Coordinates of C-alpha atoms in Angstrom, one line a residue:
Chain A
A1 CA -25.6 31.2 -32.7
Q2 CA -22.2 32.3 -33.8
S3 CA -19.1 31.1 -31.8
V4 CA -15.4 31.1 -32.1
T5 CA -12.7 28.8 -30.7
Q6 CA -9.2 30.0 -30.0
L7 CA -6.7 27.2 -29.9
G8 CA -4.2 27.7 -27.2
S9 CA -4.8 29.9 -24.2
H10 CA -1.1 30.9 -24.0
V11 CA 1.5 31.3 -26.7
S12 CA 5.2 32.1 -26.0
V13 CA 7.5 33.2 -28.8
S14 CA 11.0 34.6 -29.1
E15 CA 11.5 38.1 -30.2
G16 CA 11.8 38.1 -34.0
A17 CA 10.0 34.8 -34.4
L18 CA 6.7 34.2 -36.2
V19 CA 3.5 34.8 -34.2
L20 CA 0.6 32.5 -35.1
L21 CA -2.7 32.7 -33.2
R22 CA -5.5 30.3 -34.2
C23 CA -9.2 31.0 -34.5
N24 CA -12.0 28.8 -35.8
Y25 CA -15.5 29.9 -36.2
S26 CA -18.8 28.1 -36.4
S27 CA -21.3 29.7 -38.8
S28 CA -23.5 28.5 -41.6
V29 CA -22.9 31.7 -43.6
P30 CA -19.7 33.8 -43.7
P31 CA -19.8 36.1 -40.8
Y32 CA -17.9 39.2 -39.9
L33 CA -14.6 38.3 -38.1
F34 CA -12.4 40.4 -36.0
W35 CA -9.1 40.3 -34.0
Y36 CA -8.8 42.5 -31.0
V37 CA -5.7 43.1 -28.8
Q38 CA -5.9 44.1 -25.1
Y39 CA -2.9 45.4 -23.3
P40 CA -2.9 45.2 -19.4
N41 CA -5.4 47.5 -17.8
Q42 CA -6.6 48.9 -21.1
G43 CA -9.6 48.4 -23.4
L44 CA -9.8 46.4 -26.6
Q45 CA -8.1 47.7 -29.8
L46 CA -9.1 46.5 -33.2
L47 CA -6.3 44.8 -35.1
L48 CA -8.1 43.9 -38.2
K49 CA -11.5 42.7 -39.6
Y50 CA -12.9 40.5 -42.3
T51 CA -16.2 41.6 -43.9
S52 CA -16.2 39.5 -47.1
A53 CA -13.8 41.6 -49.2
A54 CA -10.3 40.3 -49.6
T55 CA -9.6 37.0 -47.8
L56 CA -6.1 38.1 -46.7
V57 CA -6.6 41.0 -44.4
K58 CA -3.8 43.3 -43.2
G59 CA -4.1 45.1 -39.9
I60 CA -2.2 47.4 -37.7
N61 CA 1.2 46.7 -36.1
G62 CA 2.3 44.3 -38.9
F63 CA -0.5 41.7 -38.2
E64 CA -2.5 40.0 -40.9
A65 CA -5.1 37.2 -41.0
E66 CA -6.4 35.0 -43.7
F67 CA -10.1 33.9 -44.0
K68 CA -10.4 30.3 -45.1
K69 CA -14.0 29.3 -45.6
S70 CA -13.2 25.7 -46.3
E71 CA -11.4 25.4 -42.9
T72 CA -13.7 27.9 -41.1
S73 CA -10.6 29.6 -39.8
F74 CA -9.3 33.1 -39.4
H75 CA -5.8 32.7 -38.0
L76 CA -3.7 35.8 -37.0
T77 CA 0.0 36.0 -37.9
K78 CA 2.9 38.4 -37.6
P79 CA 6.2 37.5 -39.2
S80 CA 8.5 38.9 -36.5
A81 CA 7.4 39.3 -32.9
H82 CA 8.3 42.4 -30.9
M83 CA 8.4 42.8 -27.2
S84 CA 5.5 45.2 -27.5
D85 CA 3.3 42.4 -28.9
A86 CA 2.9 40.9 -25.4
A87 CA -0.8 41.2 -24.7
E88 CA -4.1 39.3 -24.7
Y89 CA -5.6 38.6 -28.1
F90 CA -9.3 38.0 -28.8
C91 CA -10.9 36.6 -31.9
A92 CA -14.5 37.7 -32.3
V93 CA -17.4 36.9 -34.7
S94 CA -20.5 38.8 -35.5
D95 CA -23.6 37.7 -37.3
R96 CA -24.5 40.0 -40.1
S97 CA -28.0 40.6 -38.8
D98 CA -27.4 41.9 -35.3
Y99 CA -24.9 43.8 -33.3
K100 CA -23.6 41.1 -31.0
L101 CA -20.0 40.1 -30.9
S102 CA -19.1 36.6 -29.7
F103 CA -15.6 36.5 -28.4
G104 CA -13.2 33.6 -28.1
A105 CA -11.6 32.8 -24.8
G106 CA -8.5 34.7 -25.6
T107 CA -4.8 33.9 -26.1
T108 CA -2.1 35.4 -24.0
V109 CA 1.1 36.2 -25.9
T110 CA 4.4 36.5 -24.2
V111 CA 7.5 37.5 -26.0
R112 CA 10.9 36.2 -24.8
A113 CA 14.0 38.4 -25.4
Chain B
D1 CA -11.5 60.7 -34.1
T2 CA -11.9 57.1 -33.2
E3 CA -12.0 57.5 -29.5
V4 CA -14.4 56.3 -26.9
T5 CA -13.9 57.9 -23.5
Q6 CA -15.0 56.5 -20.2
T7 CA -15.1 58.0 -16.7
P8 CA -14.0 57.4 -14.1
K9 CA -11.0 55.2 -14.7
H10 CA -11.3 53.6 -11.3
L11 CA -14.2 53.4 -8.9
V12 CA -14.4 51.9 -5.4
M13 CA -17.9 51.6 -3.9
G14 CA -19.6 50.0 -1.0
M15 CA -22.6 47.7 -1.5
T16 CA -25.0 50.4 -0.4
N17 CA -23.7 53.2 -2.6
K18 CA -25.1 54.6 -5.8
K19 CA -22.7 55.5 -8.6
S20 CA -22.7 56.0 -12.3
L21 CA -20.3 55.2 -15.1
K22 CA -20.1 57.4 -18.1
C23 CA -19.2 56.8 -21.7
E24 CA -18.9 59.2 -24.6
Q25 CA -18.1 59.0 -28.3
H26 CA -18.2 61.6 -31.1
M27 CA -17.9 59.3 -34.1
G28 CA -21.5 59.5 -35.1
H29 CA -22.1 55.9 -34.1
R30 CA -25.7 55.0 -33.3
A31 CA -25.1 51.7 -31.5
M32 CA -23.5 51.7 -28.1
Y33 CA -22.7 48.8 -25.8
W34 CA -21.8 48.0 -22.2
Y35 CA -19.6 45.0 -21.5
K36 CA -18.4 43.4 -18.2
Q37 CA -14.9 41.8 -18.2
K38 CA -13.5 39.7 -15.4
A39 CA -9.8 39.0 -15.2
K40 CA -8.4 36.7 -17.9
K41 CA -11.8 36.4 -19.5
P42 CA -13.4 37.8 -22.7
P43 CA -15.8 40.7 -22.4
E44 CA -19.5 39.7 -21.7
L45 CA -22.2 41.8 -23.3
M46 CA -24.6 43.5 -20.9
F47 CA -26.6 46.0 -22.9
V48 CA -26.9 47.3 -26.5
Y49 CA -28.5 50.7 -27.4
S50 CA -29.5 51.4 -31.0
Y51 CA -30.7 54.9 -31.9
E52 CA -30.8 55.7 -28.2
K53 CA -33.2 52.8 -27.5
L54 CA -32.4 49.7 -25.5
S55 CA -32.3 46.8 -28.0
I56 CA -30.5 44.1 -26.1
N57 CA -30.5 43.3 -22.4
E58 CA -28.5 40.2 -21.7
S59 CA -30.5 39.3 -18.5
V60 CA -28.5 41.7 -16.4
P61 CA -29.6 42.1 -12.8
S62 CA -31.6 45.3 -12.1
R63 CA -28.9 46.7 -9.9
F64 CA -27.4 47.7 -13.2
S65 CA -29.4 50.4 -15.0
P66 CA -28.3 51.7 -18.4
E67 CA -29.3 55.1 -19.8
C68 CA -28.7 56.7 -23.2
P69 CA -29.5 60.4 -22.9
N70 CA -28.4 61.2 -26.4
S71 CA -26.5 59.7 -29.4
S72 CA -23.1 60.5 -27.9
L73 CA -23.5 59.5 -24.3
L74 CA -24.1 56.2 -22.5
N75 CA -24.4 55.9 -18.7
L76 CA -24.5 52.9 -16.4
H77 CA -26.1 53.5 -13.1
L78 CA -25.0 51.2 -10.3
H79 CA -26.9 50.5 -7.0
A80 CA -26.6 47.9 -4.3
L81 CA -23.9 46.0 -6.1
Q82 CA -22.3 42.8 -4.8
P83 CA -18.6 42.0 -4.5
E84 CA -18.8 39.7 -7.5
D85 CA -19.7 42.7 -9.6
S86 CA -16.1 43.9 -9.3
A87 CA -14.7 43.9 -12.9
L88 CA -13.6 46.0 -15.7
Y89 CA -16.6 47.7 -17.4
L90 CA -16.1 48.5 -21.1
C91 CA -18.1 50.7 -23.3
A92 CA -18.1 50.4 -27.1
S93 CA -19.7 52.0 -30.1
S94 CA -20.3 51.1 -33.7
Q95 CA -22.2 51.9 -36.9
V96 CA -25.6 50.2 -37.0
R97 CA -25.3 48.9 -40.5
G98 CA -22.7 48.5 -43.2
L99 CA -19.2 47.3 -43.7
T100 CA -17.8 49.6 -41.0
Y101 CA -19.3 47.4 -38.5
E102 CA -16.5 47.1 -36.0
Q103 CA -16.9 48.0 -32.4
Y104 CA -14.6 50.7 -30.9
F105 CA -13.9 50.2 -27.2
G106 CA -13.1 52.6 -24.5
P107 CA -10.3 52.1 -21.9
G108 CA -12.8 50.8 -19.3
T109 CA -13.7 51.6 -15.7
R110 CA -12.1 49.3 -13.1
L111 CA -14.8 48.8 -10.5
T112 CA -14.2 47.4 -7.0
V113 CA -17.2 46.7 -4.8
T114 CA -16.3 46.4 -1.1

C-alpha cells in the first residue's frame, strides 16, 4: 500500500522567509503525488500535483515541489512566506490503479510577522 | 468550473435523528468520494463511487448510508449517529482515469452529534 510521511507536524517561519515542507513516499513504482492546503474551517485545495511529467512542479500561490525518485521525496517550497500561507498542508499519494488517496499526517504552518 | 458544493455547511443532530448531507459537482467527474476528518487529522476515506456505483466502502458503520442518484450528486444519509461521529465531512470528485486524476474537494459539512 502507498503511504507518505510528512516530517514535522508544525513549521514556523518569518514573513518573507523560505517555506520548506517535507514529504517522503513509499512506493515500488512512481505514484501520483499531491500537495493540498486546508485553511481553517474549509475544504482541501490542490496546490500542485506530480503525474510523471516534469519533476519540478509549479503550483498555485507561488508554491513548487520537486519529485526526487532516488530520495522518494516530494518536498514543497515557497521562496517567500506570506501571512496568508498560514494553514494546514497535506501531502498525498495515489496508486495509479485505484482512486484512493493516502494522506500524510499534515504540517501546520504558522507565519510570524 | 472546478467547484464542489456541499450542503448544509453546519449540522447539529441528536442521536435519534435522521439527516442527509448533499454534495454536487458539474465538472463531468465520474468518481465521487466521502471523507471524514477529525480536528488536526488528515481526511479518512469512507466511500468511493465510480460511474454511480459504490466501488469502495472502507468498513464504515451502517449508520452511514451513501447514495449516488446521478453523476452530479452524492448524498450521505445519517441515522442513529454517535457523538464520536462529530467531524467535518468532506466530499470530493475526480476523473476516473487519466492524468487529470486529482481530487477536488468541497468546503465540507461540520457535523455535531449531541
